[in-house]
């Protein structure tokens, strides 16, 4: 059995960061295991390639939820990254951190060391921001962060229309107080997608103390008593085991980390026994507390100069391709959203609970799953409640590790989420109907001008709304009976096992979750190294 000091399971947004930081110490050996393939595709590295990744069999697990009773029993599509870089290799690349009070709330819930002032340094440490270093940003980190390659004129008009609706213009949406509107930054560097593999691991793959293996499906964590000792895997059709002398670290993500805990005997004992899994540790919180951002979209036909759809069609798309290959600029170097706003859904809200995202283009997903740019001039904007009250869960479906669990998101199960979304759609419509943007709009396509009443808009959300691909919270950090990990991300009740990914969030951040997950990887790796040093000094 091959032995390493640390085994990291999952080479995604957090796992690549953890493996990189642990391997910075040449005195330890690190094994990083990823079920998916190497992510060395041209379209993975090209930002516009996210459309091709949307339902890619090679790089996407292509999960679906269980039928959602609050959404007319629809089964929603849940993309999840499969390969080196995980979801950071297929996502929309928008770099947002949320509000400082998100993290202060984590600390208030009994997680010391997780307040905004504690985590800011980890955001900064990871960054190589093209704006340079400052109070809120770093310039020496591995992760390239940049402003939009092209700032379209309609985006400027969108922001001005938002300002005229009382939403202040902000130069930096990542300063911890993002109540206002501005341009989004993205995890793109010199026109290349900055997956965590590209940014953190690729530059150090030569290290002798770092072993990265793809195509390895972890079946379960191995234990001796209540002490994690390694993992059992399937590799090239064969069963294998790897040993960890220090720790096993699960970075498999919000959907897979709780699944691995359950397969390893850590979870709700009654559910585990129903599937023939011996209970090692009764932990009822595993898989609970599932949160995600639920999205409603508004689309409108526009004047030709208001959208770049036509630049991605016909002969023009080939010109864009030539420009991208020559300069790594242009529309192929764009993230999913160009600009946006953080607003409150009502006067009684403490801080912004809605995110609005704007893009000067539209696309349609065909029945085959391919995302194709629409052949007319149009823009799209979306809104979601960033701090949803609704909670879902992940349930074990089978003891077979290759069978995914059941995902039950319970979107809009709490009435306050529905009311907040109604406010968000109406605020978004007001922005689009305000000059200087109003002159660009010819007609609303979705939901359509005839959809105006609460009842009509709720029906629209229930029939057409979808997820923002930001699941979190299923191995939450805390001190209560449903907490799965403590504030140092150690799995409660067992030794030498941690979870470090978005699943540990007690509450989902008020933003896209990739940047916070990278921060969690940075901080988690620091904790491991600090705890190891403390243990050595006490020996």
Coordinates of C-alpha atoms in Angstrom, one line a residue:
X1 CA 0.0 0.0 0.0
X2 CA 1.5 3.4 -1.0
X3 CA 1.8 5.7 1.9
X4 CA 1.7 9.5 2.0
X5 CA 1.6 12.1 4.8
X6 CA -1.6 13.7 3.4
X7 CA -4.2 12.4 1.1
X8 CA -6.4 15.1 -0.5
X9 CA -9.6 13.8 -2.2
X10 CA -10.9 16.0 -5.0
X11 CA -8.9 18.4 -7.2
X12 CA -11.5 21.1 -7.3
X13 CA -11.7 24.7 -6.2
X14 CA -10.4 23.9 -2.7
X15 CA -8.5 20.6 -3.2
X16 CA -6.0 22.1 -5.7
X17 CA -5.3 24.9 -3.2
X18 CA -4.9 22.5 -0.3
X19 CA -2.5 20.2 -2.2
X20 CA -0.5 23.2 -3.4
X21 CA -0.1 24.7 0.1
X22 CA 0.7 21.5 1.9
X23 CA 3.3 20.6 -0.7
X24 CA 5.0 23.9 -0.2
X25 CA 6.6 22.1 2.7
X26 CA 9.2 19.8 1.0
X27 CA 9.3 17.6 4.1
X28 CA 5.8 16.1 3.5
X29 CA 4.4 13.9 0.8
X30 CA 1.0 14.8 -0.6
X31 CA -1.3 12.7 -2.8
X32 CA -4.1 14.4 -4.6
X33 CA -6.8 12.1 -6.0
X34 CA -9.4 13.2 -8.7
X35 CA -12.1 11.1 -10.2
X36 CA -12.2 13.0 -13.4
X37 CA -9.7 13.3 -16.2
X38 CA -6.9 15.9 -16.8
X39 CA -8.4 19.2 -17.8
X40 CA -6.0 20.0 -20.6
X41 CA -8.6 21.0 -23.3
X42 CA -8.3 24.2 -25.3
X43 CA -12.0 25.0 -24.5
X44 CA -11.3 24.5 -20.7
X45 CA -8.7 27.2 -20.8
X46 CA -10.7 29.5 -23.1
X47 CA -13.3 31.5 -21.0
X48 CA -16.0 31.3 -23.7
X49 CA -15.5 27.5 -23.6
X50 CA -17.8 27.4 -20.6
X51 CA -20.7 27.0 -23.1
X52 CA -19.1 23.8 -24.3
X53 CA -18.5 22.6 -20.7
X54 CA -22.2 23.1 -19.7
X55 CA -23.1 19.5 -20.5
X56 CA -19.8 18.0 -21.3
X57 CA -19.7 14.3 -20.6
X58 CA -15.9 14.4 -20.1
X59 CA -15.7 17.4 -17.7
X60 CA -19.1 17.5 -16.1
X61 CA -20.9 15.1 -13.8
X62 CA -24.2 16.4 -15.2
X63 CA -26.2 15.7 -12.1
X64 CA -29.9 16.2 -11.7
X65 CA -31.9 17.0 -8.6
X66 CA -34.8 14.9 -7.4
X67 CA -38.2 16.3 -8.5
X68 CA -38.7 19.7 -6.7
X69 CA -42.2 19.9 -5.4
X70 CA -42.2 23.7 -5.2
X71 CA -41.1 23.9 -8.9
X72 CA -43.9 21.8 -10.5
X73 CA -41.9 18.6 -9.8
X74 CA -39.2 19.6 -12.2
X75 CA -35.8 17.8 -12.0
X76 CA -33.2 20.6 -12.2
X77 CA -29.9 20.2 -14.0
X78 CA -26.9 20.6 -11.7
X79 CA -23.6 20.9 -13.5
X80 CA -20.5 19.9 -11.4
X81 CA -16.9 19.9 -12.6
X82 CA -15.3 16.5 -13.3
X83 CA -11.5 16.8 -13.8
X84 CA -8.5 18.6 -12.5
X85 CA -9.8 22.0 -11.4
X86 CA -13.2 20.6 -10.6
X87 CA -16.0 23.1 -11.0
X88 CA -13.5 25.9 -11.4
X89 CA -12.7 24.4 -14.8
X90 CA -16.3 24.8 -16.1
X91 CA -17.8 27.6 -14.1
X92 CA -18.6 31.2 -15.2
X93 CA -15.4 32.5 -13.6
X94 CA -17.1 35.5 -11.8
X95 CA -14.9 36.4 -8.8
X96 CA -17.0 37.7 -5.9
X97 CA -16.4 37.4 -2.1
X98 CA -19.8 38.4 -0.7
X99 CA -20.4 40.7 2.3
X100 CA -18.1 40.9 5.4
X101 CA -21.2 40.1 7.5
X102 CA -21.4 36.7 5.9
X103 CA -18.2 35.7 7.6
X104 CA -18.8 37.6 10.8
X105 CA -22.0 35.6 11.1
X106 CA -20.0 32.4 10.7
X107 CA -17.9 33.5 13.7
X108 CA -21.0 34.4 15.7
X109 CA -22.4 30.9 15.2
X110 CA -19.5 29.6 17.2
X111 CA -16.6 29.4 14.7
X112 CA -13.8 31.6 15.9
X113 CA -11.3 32.7 13.4
X114 CA -13.8 32.9 10.5
X115 CA -14.8 36.5 10.7
X116 CA -14.1 38.9 7.8
X117 CA -11.0 40.3 9.4
X118 CA -9.7 36.8 9.8
X119 CA -10.4 35.5 6.3
X120 CA -9.5 38.7 4.3
X121 CA -5.8 37.8 4.4
X122 CA -6.5 34.5 2.7
X123 CA -8.4 36.1 -0.1
X124 CA -5.5 38.4 -0.6
X125 CA -2.9 35.7 -0.4
X126 CA -4.5 33.7 -3.2
X127 CA -4.8 36.7 -5.6
X128 CA -2.7 38.0 -8.4
X129 CA -5.1 40.9 -9.1
X130 CA -4.4 43.0 -12.2
X131 CA -5.5 46.1 -10.2
X132 CA -2.5 45.5 -7.9
X133 CA -2.1 45.1 -4.2
X134 CA -4.1 47.2 -1.7
X135 CA -6.2 47.0 1.5
X136 CA -8.5 44.4 -0.1
X137 CA -6.4 42.8 -2.8
X138 CA -3.2 40.9 -3.3
X139 CA -0.9 40.8 -6.3
X140 CA 1.6 38.0 -5.4
X141 CA -0.8 35.0 -5.3
X142 CA -1.2 32.2 -7.8
X143 CA -4.8 33.1 -8.9
X144 CA -5.1 35.6 -11.7
X145 CA -8.1 38.0 -11.3
X146 CA -8.9 40.6 -13.9
X147 CA -11.5 43.1 -15.1
X148 CA -13.6 42.3 -18.1
X149 CA -11.7 42.0 -21.4
X150 CA -14.3 44.1 -23.1
X151 CA -16.6 46.5 -21.2
X152 CA -19.5 46.7 -23.5
X153 CA -21.4 50.1 -23.9
X154 CA -24.7 48.5 -22.9
X155 CA -23.1 47.5 -19.6
X156 CA -22.2 51.1 -18.8
X157 CA -25.8 52.1 -19.6
X158 CA -27.0 49.3 -17.3
X159 CA -24.9 50.6 -14.5
X160 CA -26.0 54.2 -15.1
X161 CA -29.7 53.1 -15.1
X162 CA -29.1 51.2 -11.8
X163 CA -27.6 54.4 -10.3
X164 CA -30.6 56.4 -11.4
X165 CA -32.7 53.8 -9.4
X166 CA -30.8 54.6 -6.3
X167 CA -28.1 51.9 -6.5
X168 CA -24.7 53.5 -5.9
X169 CA -21.9 52.8 -8.4
X170 CA -19.0 50.9 -6.8
X171 CA -15.5 50.6 -8.2
X172 CA -14.8 47.4 -6.2
X173 CA -17.5 44.8 -5.5
X174 CA -15.1 42.8 -3.4
X175 CA -14.3 45.2 -0.6
X176 CA -16.6 43.5 1.9
X177 CA -19.4 46.0 1.6
X178 CA -20.9 45.3 -1.9
X179 CA -24.2 47.2 -1.7
X180 CA -24.3 48.9 -5.1
X181 CA -23.4 48.2 -8.8
X182 CA -20.3 47.8 -10.8
X183 CA -18.2 45.6 -13.1
X184 CA -17.5 42.0 -12.0
X185 CA -13.9 40.8 -11.9
X186 CA -13.2 37.2 -13.1
X187 CA -10.7 34.4 -12.5
X188 CA -9.1 35.0 -15.9
X189 CA -5.4 35.9 -16.5
X190 CA -4.2 37.1 -19.9
X191 CA -7.3 35.7 -21.4
X192 CA -6.9 32.2 -19.9
X193 CA -9.3 30.7 -17.5
X194 CA -7.8 30.4 -14.0
X195 CA -9.1 27.1 -12.7
X196 CA -7.5 26.2 -9.4
X197 CA -5.5 23.6 -11.2
X198 CA -4.2 26.1 -13.8
X199 CA -3.4 28.6 -11.1
X200 CA -2.2 26.6 -8.1
X201 CA -1.1 23.2 -9.2
X202 CA 0.1 23.3 -12.8
X203 CA 3.1 25.5 -11.9
X204 CA 4.3 23.0 -9.2
X205 CA 3.5 19.6 -10.8
X206 CA 7.2 18.9 -11.0
X207 CA 7.5 18.7 -7.2
X208 CA 8.8 15.4 -6.0
X209 CA 6.7 15.5 -2.9
X210 CA 3.4 16.1 -4.8
X211 CA 1.6 13.2 -6.6
X212 CA -1.5 14.0 -8.6
X213 CA -3.6 11.1 -9.9
X214 CA -6.7 11.6 -12.1
X215 CA -9.2 9.0 -13.0
X216 CA -9.3 7.7 -9.4
X217 CA -12.7 7.1 -7.8
X218 CA -12.5 7.2 -4.0
X219 CA -14.9 4.6 -2.5
X220 CA -14.5 5.3 1.2
X221 CA -12.2 6.5 3.9
X222 CA -10.4 3.8 5.8
X223 CA -10.4 3.8 9.6
X224 CA -8.6 2.1 12.4
X225 CA -11.1 2.5 15.2
X226 CA -12.0 6.2 15.0
X227 CA -8.8 7.3 13.3
X228 CA -8.7 7.9 9.5
X229 CA -5.8 5.9 8.0
X230 CA -6.3 6.2 4.2
X231 CA -8.7 5.6 1.4
X232 CA -10.0 2.8 -0.8
X233 CA -10.3 3.6 -4.5
X234 CA -11.1 2.3 -7.9
X235 CA -8.4 3.0 -10.4
X236 CA -8.4 1.6 -13.9
X237 CA -11.0 -0.9 -12.9
X238 CA -9.0 -2.3 -10.0
X239 CA -9.5 -1.8 -6.2
X240 CA -6.6 -0.1 -4.5
X241 CA -5.8 1.5 -1.2
X242 CA -3.6 4.4 -0.1
X243 CA -2.4 5.1 3.4
X244 CA -2.1 8.5 5.1
X245 CA 0.2 8.9 8.0
X246 CA -1.0 12.4 9.0
X247 CA -4.5 13.2 7.7
X248 CA -7.2 12.5 5.0
X249 CA -8.7 15.7 3.7
X250 CA -12.0 15.6 1.8
X251 CA -12.2 18.4 -0.8
X252 CA -14.8 16.6 -3.0
X253 CA -17.3 19.5 -2.8
X254 CA -20.8 20.1 -1.4
X255 CA -22.3 17.2 -3.3
X256 CA -19.6 14.6 -2.9
X257 CA -17.9 15.2 0.5
X258 CA -21.1 14.3 2.5
X259 CA -21.6 11.3 0.1
X260 CA -18.1 10.0 0.9
X261 CA -18.6 10.5 4.7
X262 CA -21.8 8.4 4.4
X263 CA -20.1 5.7 2.4
X264 CA -17.4 5.7 5.2
X265 CA -20.0 5.1 8.0
X266 CA -20.3 8.8 9.1
X267 CA -23.9 10.1 8.9
X268 CA -27.4 9.4 10.0
X269 CA -27.1 5.9 11.5
X270 CA -30.6 4.8 10.6
X271 CA -30.1 5.8 6.9
X272 CA -26.7 4.1 6.7
X273 CA -28.0 0.9 8.2
X274 CA -30.9 0.9 5.6
X275 CA -28.2 0.6 2.9
X276 CA -26.1 -2.0 4.8
X277 CA -23.3 0.5 5.8
X278 CA -22.0 0.0 9.4
X279 CA -22.3 3.2 11.4
X280 CA -18.9 4.4 12.5
X281 CA -20.2 7.7 13.8
X282 CA -23.8 8.8 14.1
X283 CA -23.6 12.3 12.6
X284 CA -27.2 13.4 11.6
X285 CA -26.0 16.7 10.1
X286 CA -24.1 15.0 7.2
X287 CA -25.9 16.0 4.0
X288 CA -28.3 18.4 5.8
X289 CA -28.3 22.2 5.5
X290 CA -28.1 22.2 1.7
X291 CA -28.3 25.7 0.3
X292 CA -28.1 27.0 -3.2
X293 CA -29.0 30.2 -5.0
X294 CA -32.2 30.0 -7.1
X295 CA -32.1 32.1 -10.3
X296 CA -34.8 33.9 -12.3
X297 CA -33.8 35.4 -15.7
X298 CA -35.0 38.4 -17.7
X299 CA -34.2 38.6 -21.4
X300 CA -34.9 41.4 -23.8
X301 CA -34.5 41.9 -27.6
X302 CA -32.4 45.0 -28.1
X303 CA -31.0 47.3 -30.7
X304 CA -28.0 45.8 -32.6
X305 CA -25.4 47.9 -30.8
X306 CA -26.6 46.7 -27.4
X307 CA -25.7 43.0 -27.7
X308 CA -22.6 41.1 -28.9
X309 CA -24.7 38.0 -30.0
X310 CA -24.0 38.8 -33.7
X311 CA -20.2 38.9 -32.9
X312 CA -20.4 35.3 -32.0
X313 CA -22.3 34.1 -35.1
X314 CA -21.5 33.5 -38.8
X315 CA -18.2 34.9 -40.1
X316 CA -17.8 37.2 -37.1
X317 CA -17.3 34.3 -34.7
X318 CA -14.3 33.2 -36.8
X319 CA -12.9 36.7 -36.6
X320 CA -13.4 36.7 -32.8
X321 CA -11.5 33.4 -32.8
X322 CA -8.6 34.8 -34.7
X323 CA -8.5 37.8 -32.4
X324 CA -8.5 35.6 -29.4
X325 CA -5.7 33.3 -30.7
X326 CA -3.6 36.4 -31.5
X327 CA -4.3 38.5 -28.5
X328 CA -6.2 36.5 -25.9
X329 CA -8.7 39.4 -25.9
X330 CA -12.2 40.0 -27.2
X331 CA -15.5 38.3 -26.4
X332 CA -14.0 34.8 -26.2
X333 CA -12.0 36.1 -23.1
X334 CA -15.2 37.1 -21.2
X335 CA -16.6 35.6 -18.0
X336 CA -20.3 34.6 -17.7
X337 CA -21.4 38.0 -16.4
X338 CA -20.0 41.4 -17.1
X339 CA -21.6 43.7 -14.5
X340 CA -24.1 43.5 -11.7
X341 CA -25.6 44.9 -8.5
X342 CA -26.2 43.9 -4.9
X343 CA -29.5 45.3 -3.5
X344 CA -31.9 44.7 -0.7
X345 CA -35.2 43.0 -1.3
X346 CA -37.0 45.3 1.2
X347 CA -36.5 48.1 3.8
X348 CA -36.3 45.6 6.7
X349 CA -33.3 43.8 5.3
X350 CA -30.0 44.3 7.1
X351 CA -27.8 44.2 4.1
X352 CA -28.1 43.3 0.4
X353 CA -29.8 40.0 -0.1
X354 CA -30.1 40.0 -3.9
X355 CA -27.5 39.8 -6.6
X356 CA -28.4 41.0 -10.1
X357 CA -26.1 39.9 -13.0
X358 CA -26.0 41.5 -16.4
X359 CA -24.6 40.2 -19.7
X360 CA -24.9 41.8 -23.2
X361 CA -25.7 38.5 -24.9
X362 CA -28.1 35.5 -24.7
X363 CA -27.9 31.8 -25.5
X364 CA -30.3 28.9 -25.6
X365 CA -29.6 25.3 -24.5
X366 CA -30.6 22.9 -27.2
X367 CA -32.3 19.5 -26.5
X368 CA -28.8 17.9 -27.1
X369 CA -27.4 20.0 -24.3
X370 CA -25.3 22.4 -26.4
X371 CA -25.5 26.1 -25.4
X372 CA -25.8 28.1 -28.6
X373 CA -25.8 31.9 -29.0
X374 CA -29.2 33.3 -30.1
X375 CA -29.4 34.6 -33.7
X376 CA -31.0 37.9 -32.7
X377 CA -29.8 40.9 -30.7
X378 CA -30.6 40.5 -27.1
X379 CA -29.3 40.9 -23.5
X380 CA -29.9 38.8 -20.4
X381 CA -29.9 39.6 -16.7
X382 CA -30.6 37.3 -13.8
X383 CA -31.4 37.7 -10.1
X384 CA -31.2 35.5 -7.1
X385 CA -31.5 35.7 -3.4
X386 CA -28.0 35.4 -2.0
X387 CA -29.0 34.4 1.5
X388 CA -31.9 31.9 1.0
X389 CA -34.0 30.7 3.9
X390 CA -34.8 27.4 2.2
X391 CA -32.8 24.4 3.1
X392 CA -32.5 21.0 1.4
X393 CA -30.6 17.8 1.9
X394 CA -28.6 15.1 0.3
X395 CA -29.7 11.5 0.9
X396 CA -27.9 8.3 0.3
X397 CA -29.4 6.4 -2.5
X398 CA -27.2 3.3 -2.5
X399 CA -24.1 1.8 -0.9
X400 CA -22.6 1.7 -4.4
X401 CA -20.0 4.6 -4.5
X402 CA -20.6 5.0 -8.2
X403 CA -24.3 5.7 -7.7
X404 CA -24.8 9.5 -6.9
X405 CA -26.9 10.4 -3.9
X406 CA -30.3 12.0 -4.1
X407 CA -30.1 15.9 -4.2
X408 CA -33.2 17.5 -2.7
X409 CA -32.7 21.4 -2.9
X410 CA -36.2 22.5 -1.7
X411 CA -36.0 25.8 -3.7
X412 CA -38.6 28.4 -2.6
X413 CA -39.9 26.2 0.2
X414 CA -39.7 29.3 2.5
X415 CA -42.2 32.1 1.5
X416 CA -39.7 34.8 2.2
X417 CA -37.4 33.5 -0.6
X418 CA -40.3 33.9 -3.1
X419 CA -41.1 37.4 -1.9
X420 CA -37.5 38.4 -2.1
X421 CA -37.3 37.0 -5.7
X422 CA -40.4 39.0 -6.7
X423 CA -38.7 42.2 -5.4
X424 CA -35.6 41.3 -7.4
X425 CA -37.4 40.8 -10.7
X426 CA -39.2 44.0 -10.3
X427 CA -36.1 46.0 -9.4
X428 CA -34.3 44.4 -12.4
X429 CA -37.2 45.4 -14.7
X430 CA -37.1 49.0 -13.4
X431 CA -33.4 49.2 -14.3
X432 CA -34.0 47.9 -17.8
X433 CA -36.8 50.4 -18.2
X434 CA -34.7 53.4 -17.1
X435 CA -32.6 55.6 -19.4
X436 CA -30.0 55.4 -20.7
X437 CA -30.7 51.7 -21.0
X438 CA -34.4 51.9 -21.8
X439 CA -33.6 53.1 -25.4
X440 CA -31.7 50.0 -26.1
X441 CA -34.7 47.7 -25.3
X442 CA -37.1 46.7 -28.1
X443 CA -39.2 44.1 -26.2
X444 CA -38.9 41.8 -23.2
X445 CA -38.7 38.1 -24.2
X446 CA -38.6 36.5 -20.8
X447 CA -40.8 36.5 -18.7
X448 CA -42.6 38.8 -21.2
X449 CA -44.5 42.1 -20.8
X450 CA -47.8 40.3 -20.0
X451 CA -46.3 38.7 -16.9
X452 CA -46.8 41.3 -14.2
X453 CA -48.8 40.1 -11.2
X454 CA -47.3 38.3 -8.3
X455 CA -49.2 35.1 -9.2
X456 CA -47.9 35.2 -12.8
X457 CA -44.3 35.9 -11.7
X458 CA -44.4 33.2 -9.1
X459 CA -45.6 30.7 -11.7
X460 CA -42.9 31.9 -14.1
X461 CA -40.2 31.3 -11.4
X462 CA -41.6 27.9 -10.6
X463 CA -41.7 26.8 -14.3
X464 CA -38.6 28.5 -15.6
X465 CA -36.3 29.2 -12.6
X466 CA -33.1 27.2 -12.2
X467 CA -30.0 26.9 -9.9
X468 CA -27.0 29.2 -9.9
X469 CA -24.7 26.2 -9.4
X470 CA -23.6 27.5 -5.9
X471 CA -24.5 24.6 -3.5
X472 CA -23.1 24.8 0.0
X473 CA -23.5 23.8 3.6
X474 CA -23.8 20.0 3.6
X475 CA -21.0 19.4 6.1
X476 CA -21.5 22.6 8.1
X477 CA -19.0 24.0 10.5
X478 CA -20.2 24.7 14.0
X479 CA -20.8 23.6 17.6
X480 CA -24.5 22.5 17.5
X481 CA -25.7 18.9 17.2
X482 CA -26.0 19.2 13.4
X483 CA -22.5 20.5 12.8
X484 CA -20.2 18.1 10.9
X485 CA -16.9 19.8 11.3
X486 CA -15.4 22.1 14.0
X487 CA -13.9 25.5 13.4
X488 CA -10.7 23.9 12.3
X489 CA -12.6 21.8 9.8
X490 CA -12.0 18.5 11.6
X491 CA -14.8 16.0 11.3
X492 CA -16.4 15.8 14.7
X493 CA -16.1 12.5 16.6
X494 CA -13.2 11.0 14.6
X495 CA -9.5 11.8 14.2
X496 CA -7.2 12.7 11.3
X497 CA -10.1 13.6 8.9
X498 CA -11.1 17.0 7.7
X499 CA -13.5 18.5 5.2
X500 CA -12.2 21.6 3.3
X501 CA -14.6 22.9 0.6
X502 CA -17.9 24.8 0.3
X503 CA -19.8 22.1 2.2
X504 CA -18.4 23.5 5.5
X505 CA -20.2 26.9 5.1
X506 CA -22.8 27.2 7.8
X507 CA -24.6 29.7 5.5
X508 CA -23.9 30.2 1.9
X509 CA -22.0 33.4 1.0
X510 CA -23.9 36.3 -0.5
X511 CA -22.2 35.8 -3.9
X512 CA -20.8 33.3 -6.4
X513 CA -19.1 30.7 -4.3
X514 CA -15.8 30.0 -6.1
X515 CA -13.7 32.7 -4.5
X516 CA -14.9 31.9 -1.0
X517 CA -14.2 28.2 -1.6
X518 CA -10.6 29.1 -2.7
X519 CA -10.3 31.1 0.5
X520 CA -11.5 28.1 2.5
X521 CA -8.8 26.0 0.9
X522 CA -6.1 28.6 1.8
X523 CA -7.3 28.8 5.4
X524 CA -7.8 25.1 5.8
X525 CA -4.3 24.3 4.6
X526 CA -2.9 26.8 7.0
X527 CA -4.8 25.1 9.9
X528 CA -3.4 21.7 8.9
X529 CA 0.1 23.0 8.9
X530 CA -0.3 24.9 12.2
X531 CA -1.9 21.8 13.9
X532 CA 0.9 19.6 12.6
X533 CA 3.6 22.0 13.9
X534 CA 1.8 22.2 17.3
X535 CA 1.7 18.4 17.5
X536 CA 5.4 18.1 16.7
X537 CA 6.4 20.7 19.3
X538 CA 4.4 18.9 22.0
X539 CA 6.1 15.6 21.3

